[in-house]
PDB file of C-alpha atoms in Angstrom:
ATOM      1  CA  MET B  28      41.991 106.301   2.525  1.00  0.00           C
ATOM      2  CA  ARG B  29      40.255 108.570  -0.201  1.00  0.00           C
ATOM      3  CA  VAL B  30      41.096 107.649  -3.825  1.00  0.00           C
ATOM      4  CA  THR B  31      40.642 110.260  -6.871  1.00  0.00           C
ATOM      5  CA  LEU B  32      40.927 108.965 -10.515  1.00  0.00           C
ATOM      6  CA  LEU B  33      42.691 112.025 -11.874  1.00  0.00           C
ATOM      7  CA  GLY B  34      42.793 110.281 -15.209  1.00  0.00           C
ATOM      8  CA  ALA B  35      41.324 107.395 -16.582  1.00  0.00           C
ATOM      9  CA  GLY B  36      41.957 107.441 -19.587  1.00  0.00           C
ATOM     10  CA  ASP B  37      44.831 106.153 -22.095  1.00  0.00           C
ATOM     11  CA  THR B  38      47.849 107.673 -24.314  1.00  0.00           C
ATOM     12  CA  THR B  39      45.453 109.881 -26.179  1.00  0.00           C
ATOM     13  CA  GLY B  40      42.502 110.116 -23.769  1.00  0.00           C
ATOM     14  CA  THR B  41      38.962 110.731 -24.077  1.00  0.00           C
ATOM     15  CA  PRO B  42      37.788 112.763 -26.026  1.00  0.00           C
ATOM     16  CA  THR B  43      40.812 112.228 -28.316  1.00  0.00           C
ATOM     17  CA  VAL B  44      42.411 115.861 -29.773  1.00  0.00           C
ATOM     18  CA  GLY B  45      41.216 116.162 -33.594  1.00  0.00           C
ATOM     19  CA  CYS B  46      38.913 113.136 -33.221  1.00  0.00           C
ATOM     20  CA  ASP B  47      34.958 113.439 -33.672  1.00  0.00           C
ATOM     21  CA  CYS B  48      34.172 109.517 -33.556  1.00  0.00           C
ATOM     22  CA  ASP B  49      30.758 108.881 -31.530  1.00  0.00           C
ATOM     23  CA  THR B  50      32.376 108.251 -28.437  1.00  0.00           C
ATOM     24  CA  CYS B  51      34.532 111.414 -28.375  1.00  0.00           C
ATOM     25  CA  GLU B  52      31.213 112.983 -29.081  1.00  0.00           C
ATOM     26  CA  ALA B  53      29.750 111.468 -26.649  1.00  0.00           C
ATOM     27  CA  ALA B  54      31.995 112.400 -24.222  1.00  0.00           C
ATOM     28  CA  ARG B  55      31.705 116.026 -25.108  1.00  0.00           C
ATOM     29  CA  GLU B  56      28.193 115.693 -24.645  1.00  0.00           C
ATOM     30  CA  ARG B  57      28.278 114.269 -21.068  1.00  0.00           C
ATOM     31  CA  GLY B  58      30.720 116.534 -20.150  1.00  0.00           C
ATOM     32  CA  VAL B  59      32.737 113.940 -19.079  1.00  0.00           C
ATOM     33  CA  GLU B  60      36.490 112.681 -19.782  1.00  0.00           C
ATOM     34  CA  ARG B  61      39.191 110.699 -19.465  1.00  0.00           C
ATOM     35  CA  THR B  62      42.477 112.485 -19.489  1.00  0.00           C
ATOM     36  CA  ARG B  63      45.673 110.195 -19.298  1.00  0.00           C
ATOM     37  CA  PHE B  64      46.401 108.239 -16.124  1.00  0.00           C
ATOM     38  CA  SER B  65      47.074 109.262 -12.762  1.00  0.00           C
ATOM     39  CA  VAL B  66      45.681 108.251  -9.274  1.00  0.00           C
ATOM     40  CA  HIS B  67      45.921 110.247  -6.311  1.00  0.00           C
ATOM     41  CA  VAL B  68      45.260 108.354  -2.677  1.00  0.00           C
ATOM     42  CA  GLU B  69      44.862 110.695   0.283  1.00  0.00           C
ATOM     43  CA  ASN B  70      45.820 109.051   3.686  1.00  0.00           C
ATOM     44  CA  GLU B  71      43.566 111.380   6.240  1.00  0.00           C
ATOM     45  CA  ARG B  72      44.850 109.646   9.002  1.00  0.00           C
ATOM     46  CA  VAL B  73      48.470 111.251   8.525  1.00  0.00           C
ATOM     47  CA  ASP B  74      46.900 114.123   6.028  1.00  0.00           C
ATOM     48  CA  GLU B  75      49.733 113.080   3.703  1.00  0.00           C
ATOM     49  CA  SER B  76      48.956 112.025   0.316  1.00  0.00           C
ATOM     50  CA  LEU B  77      50.433 109.682  -2.398  1.00  0.00           C
ATOM     51  CA  LEU B  78      50.734 110.207  -6.384  1.00  0.00           C
ATOM     52  CA  ILE B  79      50.571 107.227  -8.792  1.00  0.00           C
ATOM     53  CA  ASP B  80      52.268 108.218 -12.143  1.00  0.00           C
ATOM     54  CA  PHE B  81      52.967 111.847 -13.570  1.00  0.00           C
ATOM     55  CA  SER B  82      50.017 112.424 -16.339  1.00  0.00           C
ATOM     56  CA  PRO B  83      51.097 114.577 -18.867  1.00  0.00           C
ATOM     57  CA  ASP B  84      47.808 116.534 -17.795  1.00  0.00           C
ATOM     58  CA  PHE B  85      49.165 116.908 -14.166  1.00  0.00           C
ATOM     59  CA  ARG B  86      48.697 120.948 -13.998  1.00  0.00           C
ATOM     60  CA  TYR B  87      44.822 120.337 -15.893  1.00  0.00           C
ATOM     61  CA  GLN B  88      43.798 117.404 -13.344  1.00  0.00           C
ATOM     62  CA  PHE B  89      44.697 118.946  -9.636  1.00  0.00           C
ATOM     63  CA  LEU B  90      43.096 122.120 -10.913  1.00  0.00           C
ATOM     64  CA  ARG B  91      39.943 120.310 -11.734  1.00  0.00           C
ATOM     65  CA  GLU B  92      39.898 118.302  -8.775  1.00  0.00           C
ATOM     66  CA  ASP B  93      40.985 120.276  -6.416  1.00  0.00           C
ATOM     67  CA  VAL B  94      43.137 117.647  -4.476  1.00  0.00           C
ATOM     68  CA  ALA B  95      46.241 118.457  -2.464  1.00  0.00           C
ATOM     69  CA  LEU B  96      49.625 118.166  -3.929  1.00  0.00           C
ATOM     70  CA  PRO B  97      51.333 114.864  -3.400  1.00  0.00           C
ATOM     71  CA  ASP B  98      53.741 114.347  -0.724  1.00  0.00           C
ATOM     72  CA  ALA B  99      55.245 111.551  -2.466  1.00  0.00           C
ATOM     73  CA  ALA B 100      55.002 109.923  -5.829  1.00  0.00           C
ATOM     74  CA  VAL B 101      55.173 106.620  -7.793  1.00  0.00           C
ATOM     75  CA  ILE B 102      56.080 106.011 -11.207  1.00  0.00           C
ATOM     76  CA  THR B 103      55.222 102.746 -12.663  1.00  0.00           C
ATOM     77  CA  HIS B 104      56.896 102.966 -15.921  1.00  0.00           C
ATOM     78  CA  ILE B 105      58.441 105.080 -18.187  1.00  0.00           C
ATOM     79  CA  HIS B 106      55.868 105.627 -20.998  1.00  0.00           C
ATOM     80  CA  PHE B 107      55.125 109.157 -21.446  1.00  0.00           C
ATOM     81  CA  ASP B 108      51.525 109.263 -20.612  1.00  0.00           C
ATOM     82  CA  HIS B 109      52.596 108.174 -17.038  1.00  0.00           C
ATOM     83  CA  LEU B 110      55.982 110.066 -16.774  1.00  0.00           C
ATOM     84  CA  ASP B 111      56.115 113.399 -18.512  1.00  0.00           C
ATOM     85  CA  GLY B 112      53.991 115.224 -16.005  1.00  0.00           C
ATOM     86  CA  LEU B 113      57.033 114.719 -13.786  1.00  0.00           C
ATOM     87  CA  GLY B 114      58.446 118.050 -15.166  1.00  0.00           C
ATOM     88  CA  ASN B 115      55.258 120.143 -13.538  1.00  0.00           C
ATOM     89  CA  VAL B 116      56.808 120.006 -10.068  1.00  0.00           C
ATOM     90  CA  PHE B 117      59.192 122.719 -11.233  1.00  0.00           C
ATOM     91  CA  ARG B 118      58.410 125.656  -9.295  1.00  0.00           C
ATOM     92  CA  VAL B 119      55.322 124.201  -7.558  1.00  0.00           C
ATOM     93  CA  PHE B 120      57.216 121.799  -5.155  1.00  0.00           C
ATOM     94  CA  ASP B 121      60.172 122.300  -2.707  1.00  0.00           C
ATOM     95  CA  SER B 122      60.610 118.662  -2.469  1.00  0.00           C
ATOM     96  CA  LEU B 123      59.335 115.376  -3.639  1.00  0.00           C
ATOM     97  CA  ASP B 124      60.490 111.684  -3.084  1.00  0.00           C
ATOM     98  CA  VAL B 125      59.601 109.796  -6.167  1.00  0.00           C
ATOM     99  CA  TYR B 126      59.425 105.863  -5.806  1.00  0.00           C
ATOM    100  CA  ALA B 127      60.339 103.612  -8.861  1.00  0.00           C
ATOM    101  CA  ALA B 128      61.795 100.127  -9.533  1.00  0.00           C
ATOM    102  CA  ASP B 129      65.286  99.427  -9.091  1.00  0.00           C
ATOM    103  CA  GLU B 130      65.474  96.380 -11.353  1.00  0.00           C
ATOM    104  CA  THR B 131      67.436  96.868 -14.862  1.00  0.00           C
ATOM    105  CA  ASP B 132      65.336  96.545 -17.815  1.00  0.00           C
ATOM    106  CA  PRO B 133      66.929  94.624 -20.268  1.00  0.00           C
ATOM    107  CA  VAL B 134      65.817  96.758 -23.226  1.00  0.00           C
ATOM    108  CA  THR B 135      66.811  99.875 -21.857  1.00  0.00           C
ATOM    109  CA  GLY B 136      69.397  98.614 -20.165  1.00  0.00           C
ATOM    110  CA  LYS B 137      68.541 101.291 -16.832  1.00  0.00           C
ATOM    111  CA  SER B 138      65.799 100.641 -14.079  1.00  0.00           C
ATOM    112  CA  VAL B 139      62.794 102.774 -13.928  1.00  0.00           C
ATOM    113  CA  ALA B 140      64.175 104.588 -10.936  1.00  0.00           C
ATOM    114  CA  GLN B 141      67.527 105.371 -13.283  1.00  0.00           C
ATOM    115  CA  THR B 142      65.572 106.648 -16.185  1.00  0.00           C
ATOM    116  CA  VAL B 143      63.517 108.961 -14.200  1.00  0.00           C
ATOM    117  CA  SER B 144      66.849 110.286 -12.540  1.00  0.00           C
ATOM    118  CA  ASP B 145      68.548 110.869 -15.714  1.00  0.00           C
ATOM    119  CA  ASP B 146      65.629 112.296 -17.912  1.00  0.00           C
ATOM    120  CA  TYR B 147      64.949 114.862 -15.221  1.00  0.00           C
ATOM    121  CA  HIS B 148      68.181 115.708 -13.766  1.00  0.00           C
ATOM    122  CA  TYR B 149      67.471 119.043 -14.041  1.00  0.00           C
ATOM    123  CA  LEU B 150      64.627 119.133 -11.524  1.00  0.00           C
ATOM    124  CA  ASP B 151      66.504 119.569  -8.193  1.00  0.00           C
ATOM    125  CA  PRO B 152      63.252 119.214  -6.193  1.00  0.00           C
ATOM    126  CA  ILE B 153      62.915 115.444  -6.843  1.00  0.00           C
ATOM    127  CA  ASP B 154      64.521 112.781  -5.052  1.00  0.00           C
ATOM    128  CA  VAL B 155      64.349 109.396  -6.554  1.00  0.00           C
ATOM    129  CA  ARG B 156      64.138 106.792  -4.442  1.00  0.00           C
ATOM    130  CA  PRO B 157      65.144 102.871  -5.796  1.00  0.00           C
ATOM    131  CA  THR B 158      62.628 100.618  -4.409  1.00  0.00           C
ATOM    132  CA  THR B 159      62.740  96.668  -5.238  1.00  0.00           C
ATOM    133  CA  PRO B 160      59.470  95.228  -6.512  1.00  0.00           C
ATOM    134  CA  LEU B 161      57.743  92.801  -4.054  1.00  0.00           C
ATOM    135  CA  GLU B 162      59.185  94.427  -1.338  1.00  0.00           C
ATOM    136  CA  THR B 163      56.820  96.593   0.907  1.00  0.00           C
ATOM    137  CA  ILE B 164      57.571 100.224   1.728  1.00  0.00           C
ATOM    138  CA  HIS B 165      56.138 102.537   4.172  1.00  0.00           C
ATOM    139  CA  VAL B 166      55.131 106.132   2.356  1.00  0.00           C
ATOM    140  CA  CYS B 167      52.442 108.301   3.538  1.00  0.00           C
ATOM    141  CA  GLY B 168      51.386 106.268   6.402  1.00  0.00           C
ATOM    142  CA  LEU B 169      50.782 103.344   3.752  1.00  0.00           C
ATOM    143  CA  ASP B 170      52.401 100.094   2.955  1.00  0.00           C
ATOM    144  CA  VAL B 171      53.071 100.303  -0.696  1.00  0.00           C
ATOM    145  CA  THR B 172      54.552  97.418  -2.873  1.00  0.00           C
ATOM    146  CA  LEU B 173      55.228  97.376  -6.496  1.00  0.00           C
ATOM    147  CA  VAL B 174      54.566  94.416  -8.475  1.00  0.00           C
ATOM    148  CA  PRO B 175      55.830  93.472 -11.635  1.00  0.00           C
ATOM    149  CA  VAL B 176      53.280  92.620 -14.552  1.00  0.00           C
ATOM    150  CA  GLU B 177      53.951  92.110 -18.419  1.00  0.00           C
ATOM    151  CA  HIS B 178      53.366  95.024 -20.544  1.00  0.00           C
ATOM    152  CA  PRO B 179      56.208  94.202 -23.289  1.00  0.00           C
ATOM    153  CA  PRO B 180      58.726  95.761 -24.438  1.00  0.00           C
ATOM    154  CA  LEU B 181      59.371  97.550 -21.242  1.00  0.00           C
ATOM    155  CA  VAL B 182      59.526  96.510 -17.559  1.00  0.00           C
ATOM    156  CA  CYS B 183      56.194  97.738 -15.734  1.00  0.00           C
ATOM    157  CA  TYR B 184      54.730  97.389 -12.474  1.00  0.00           C
ATOM    158  CA  GLY B 185      51.300  97.437 -10.764  1.00  0.00           C
ATOM    159  CA  LEU B 186      50.649  98.629  -7.256  1.00  0.00           C
ATOM    160  CA  ALA B 187      49.037  97.425  -3.875  1.00  0.00           C
ATOM    161  CA  ILE B 188      48.482 100.180  -1.223  1.00  0.00           C
ATOM    162  CA  GLU B 189      47.104  99.407   2.287  1.00  0.00           C
ATOM    163  CA  ASP B 190      46.573 101.351   4.992  1.00  0.00           C
ATOM    164  CA  PRO B 191      48.473  99.088   7.890  1.00  0.00           C
ATOM    165  CA  VAL B 192      46.193 100.626  10.592  1.00  0.00           C
ATOM    166  CA  THR B 193      42.726 100.444   9.127  1.00  0.00           C
ATOM    167  CA  GLY B 194      43.576  97.515   6.719  1.00  0.00           C
ATOM    168  CA  ALA B 195      41.831  99.449   3.488  1.00  0.00           C
ATOM    169  CA  LYS B 196      43.605  98.303   0.380  1.00  0.00           C
ATOM    170  CA  LEU B 197      43.971  99.699  -3.092  1.00  0.00           C
ATOM    171  CA  SER B 198      45.027  97.643  -6.054  1.00  0.00           C
ATOM    172  CA  ILE B 199      46.279  99.138  -9.198  1.00  0.00           C
ATOM    173  CA  SER B 200      46.970  96.489 -12.147  1.00  0.00           C
ATOM    174  CA  GLY B 201      49.389  98.994 -14.044  1.00  0.00           C
ATOM    175  CA  ASP B 202      49.531  98.699 -17.678  1.00  0.00           C
ATOM    176  CA  THR B 203      49.457  95.214 -18.496  1.00  0.00           C
ATOM    177  CA  SER B 204      48.268  92.119 -20.172  1.00  0.00           C
ATOM    178  CA  TYR B 205      46.234  89.719 -18.218  1.00  0.00           C
ATOM    179  CA  ASN B 206      49.455  87.698 -17.898  1.00  0.00           C
ATOM    180  CA  VAL B 207      50.183  88.709 -14.609  1.00  0.00           C
ATOM    181  CA  PRO B 208      52.712  86.739 -12.575  1.00  0.00           C
ATOM    182  CA  GLU B 209      51.420  84.467  -9.530  1.00  0.00           C
ATOM    183  CA  ALA B 210      53.905  86.304  -7.311  1.00  0.00           C
ATOM    184  CA  SER B 211      52.105  89.775  -8.471  1.00  0.00           C
ATOM    185  CA  ARG B 212      48.671  88.476  -8.200  1.00  0.00           C
ATOM    186  CA  GLU B 213      49.144  87.179  -4.622  1.00  0.00           C
ATOM    187  CA  VAL B 214      50.164  90.637  -3.418  1.00  0.00           C
ATOM    188  CA  LEU B 215      47.249  92.481  -5.474  1.00  0.00           C
ATOM    189  CA  ALA B 216      44.553  89.994  -4.318  1.00  0.00           C
ATOM    190  CA  ASP B 217      41.550  90.894  -1.857  1.00  0.00           C
ATOM    191  CA  PRO B 218      41.482  94.576  -2.624  1.00  0.00           C
ATOM    192  CA  ASP B 219      38.396  97.014  -1.427  1.00  0.00           C
ATOM    193  CA  LEU B 220      39.219  98.719  -4.819  1.00  0.00           C
ATOM    194  CA  LEU B 221      41.028  97.352  -8.004  1.00  0.00           C
ATOM    195  CA  LEU B 222      41.864  99.792 -10.458  1.00  0.00           C
ATOM    196  CA  ALA B 223      42.374  97.426 -13.894  1.00  0.00           C
ATOM    197  CA  ASP B 224      43.610  98.322 -16.941  1.00  0.00           C
ATOM    198  CA  ALA B 225      41.244  97.521 -19.736  1.00  0.00           C
ATOM    199  CA  ILE B 226      42.162  99.527 -22.662  1.00  0.00           C
ATOM    200  CA  VAL B 227      39.246  97.947 -25.369  1.00  0.00           C
ATOM    201  CA  PRO B 228      36.319  95.446 -25.117  1.00  0.00           C
ATOM    202  CA  ALA B 229      37.521  92.242 -26.733  1.00  0.00           C
ATOM    203  CA  HIS B 230      35.571  92.210 -29.761  1.00  0.00           C
ATOM    204  CA  LEU B 231      37.759  94.670 -30.889  1.00  0.00           C
ATOM    205  CA  CYS B 232      40.876  92.284 -30.898  1.00  0.00           C
ATOM    206  CA  GLU B 233      40.161  91.400 -34.293  1.00  0.00           C
ATOM    207  CA  TYR B 234      41.132  95.208 -35.574  1.00  0.00           C
ATOM    208  CA  HIS B 235      44.659  94.828 -33.688  1.00  0.00           C
ATOM    209  CA  PRO B 236      47.414  93.572 -35.891  1.00  0.00           C
ATOM    210  CA  ALA B 237      48.316  91.035 -33.221  1.00  0.00           C
ATOM    211  CA  GLY B 238      44.884  90.297 -32.631  1.00  0.00           C
ATOM    212  CA  GLY B 239      44.120  88.815 -28.957  1.00  0.00           C
ATOM    213  CA  ARG B 240      45.920  86.862 -26.386  1.00  0.00           C
ATOM    214  CA  HIS B 241      45.077  84.703 -23.279  1.00  0.00           C
ATOM    215  CA  GLU B 242      41.618  83.428 -24.175  1.00  0.00           C
ATOM    216  CA  THR B 243      38.851  82.080 -22.021  1.00  0.00           C
ATOM    217  CA  ASP B 244      37.958  78.733 -22.854  1.00  0.00           C
ATOM    218  CA  ASP B 245      35.290  80.317 -24.969  1.00  0.00           C
ATOM    219  CA  GLY B 246      37.581  81.992 -27.251  1.00  0.00           C
ATOM    220  CA  VAL B 247      37.388  85.489 -25.734  1.00  0.00           C
ATOM    221  CA  PRO B 248      40.575  87.257 -25.529  1.00  0.00           C
ATOM    222  CA  ARG B 249      41.467  88.445 -22.292  1.00  0.00           C
ATOM    223  CA  THR B 250      44.467  90.895 -23.886  1.00  0.00           C
ATOM    224  CA  PHE B 251      44.304  93.110 -26.679  1.00  0.00           C
ATOM    225  CA  GLY B 252      47.738  92.788 -28.796  1.00  0.00           C
ATOM    226  CA  THR B 253      50.590  92.012 -26.258  1.00  0.00           C
ATOM    227  CA  LYS B 254      50.295  95.180 -24.109  1.00  0.00           C
ATOM    228  CA  HIS B 255      46.814  95.826 -22.064  1.00  0.00           C
ATOM    229  CA  MET B 256      44.205  93.743 -21.001  1.00  0.00           C
ATOM    230  CA  THR B 257      40.396  93.922 -22.654  1.00  0.00           C
ATOM    231  CA  ARG B 258      37.608  94.711 -20.638  1.00  0.00           C
ATOM    232  CA  GLU B 259      36.303  91.037 -20.302  1.00  0.00           C
ATOM    233  CA  GLY B 260      40.072  90.120 -19.132  1.00  0.00           C
ATOM    234  CA  ALA B 261      40.100  92.565 -16.477  1.00  0.00           C
ATOM    235  CA  LEU B 262      36.834  91.593 -15.361  1.00  0.00           C
ATOM    236  CA  ASP B 263      38.441  87.984 -15.049  1.00  0.00           C
ATOM    237  CA  LEU B 264      41.534  89.438 -13.197  1.00  0.00           C
ATOM    238  CA  ALA B 265      39.175  90.961 -10.917  1.00  0.00           C
ATOM    239  CA  ALA B 266      37.408  87.980 -10.090  1.00  0.00           C
ATOM    240  CA  GLU B 267      40.527  86.015  -9.390  1.00  0.00           C
ATOM    241  CA  LEU B 268      41.669  88.383  -7.028  1.00  0.00           C
ATOM    242  CA  ASN B 269      38.516  88.828  -5.118  1.00  0.00           C
ATOM    243  CA  ALA B 270      38.175  92.724  -5.512  1.00  0.00           C
ATOM    244  CA  GLU B 271      35.543  93.840  -3.345  1.00  0.00           C
ATOM    245  CA  ARG B 272      34.670  96.752  -6.072  1.00  0.00           C
ATOM    246  CA  THR B 273      36.294  97.165  -9.681  1.00  0.00           C
ATOM    247  CA  ARG B 274      36.886  99.984 -11.711  1.00  0.00           C
ATOM    248  CA  LEU B 275      38.314 100.044 -15.266  1.00  0.00           C
ATOM    249  CA  VAL B 276      40.800 102.263 -16.374  1.00  0.00           C
ATOM    250  CA  HIS B 277      43.604 103.511 -19.154  1.00  0.00           C
ATOM    251  CA  LEU B 278      40.410 102.977 -21.581  1.00  0.00           C
ATOM    252  CA  ALA B 279      40.818 103.991 -24.976  1.00  0.00           C
ATOM    253  CA  HIS B 280      38.235 105.883 -27.217  1.00  0.00           C
ATOM    254  CA  TYR B 281      37.915 103.041 -29.162  1.00  0.00           C
ATOM    255  CA  TYR B 282      35.189 101.864 -27.265  1.00  0.00           C
ATOM    256  CA  PRO B 283      31.925 101.993 -29.249  1.00  0.00           C
ATOM    257  CA  ALA B 284      29.834 104.845 -28.084  1.00  0.00           C
ATOM    258  CA  ASP B 285      27.002 102.774 -26.698  1.00  0.00           C
ATOM    259  CA  GLU B 286      29.363 100.676 -24.446  1.00  0.00           C
ATOM    260  CA  ALA B 287      31.783 103.331 -23.604  1.00  0.00           C
ATOM    261  CA  PHE B 288      30.196 105.004 -20.472  1.00  0.00           C
ATOM    262  CA  GLU B 289      28.890 101.486 -18.877  1.00  0.00           C
ATOM    263  CA  GLU B 290      29.755  99.903 -15.602  1.00  0.00           C
ATOM    264  CA  PRO B 291      32.411  99.443 -14.665  1.00  0.00           C
ATOM    265  CA  LEU B 292      33.978 101.883 -16.865  1.00  0.00           C
ATOM    266  CA  ALA B 293      35.724 104.616 -15.043  1.00  0.00           C
ATOM    267  CA  VAL B 294      35.703 108.337 -16.012  1.00  0.00           C
ATOM    268  CA  ASP B 295      37.892 111.160 -14.440  1.00  0.00           C
ATOM    269  CA  GLY B 296      36.781 112.601 -11.230  1.00  0.00           C
ATOM    270  CA  GLU B 297      35.854 109.357  -9.311  1.00  0.00           C
ATOM    271  CA  ARG B 298      36.230 109.508  -5.612  1.00  0.00           C
ATOM    272  CA  TYR B 299      36.135 106.374  -3.356  1.00  0.00           C
ATOM    273  CA  GLU B 300      36.502 106.424   0.379  1.00  0.00           C
ATOM    274  CA  LEU B 301      38.017 102.780   1.641  1.00  0.00           C
TER     275      LEU B 301
END
């Protein structure tokens, strides 16, 4: 299983358009970037690949990384930075299965699958496949399981992706607070690689209107506001999941420049063989 981080950034990416903060300037100087979140998973055994989330930067990411167009895709939730690149299938794909959760979101009154079907009804190539969370499906020769996470106010999902032949396992936390349900943690546990949402370091919680949540015994916030994990929360989750390797993703340009490119914070283009 070959994993390529197409986009390791949050909703604005790094560098952020029109921003001259120290972190964005450092990214430009280093020649690195974090575009909006997306992950490419290639199964070399069957010569097929799976895309996790359709970044608005889809076209640029695929041209830059020179990876194969996906044979199928999964959408974790309906925020624009994970979904709005789906329009790129127009005149690029002949057909594409798109998997998304089938449970109704009490806020929208629709499932993620239904929202995708409704919003992109004009795209003939896509075939939306409603998928039940915590039930494993077989896609591109891989076992794929959507797991509920906490990303209020909308439903959102993480993923476990496992090769049933080699046993290689990738877990993706999804956009989530530290309060990942226990049933989801059990599915995500023991990955060879964990990609964990870690939008900012914990010390920046003092600047969020909602502060921090899910503090450690020492008072360190594991959740920034209500929607995303802090760096410290993501690393605690990685330890609890017994991840062999962890890369932090969905990163904001609010990381101070002297912390923004430290390990294990990811940048676009990283590749891992599992």
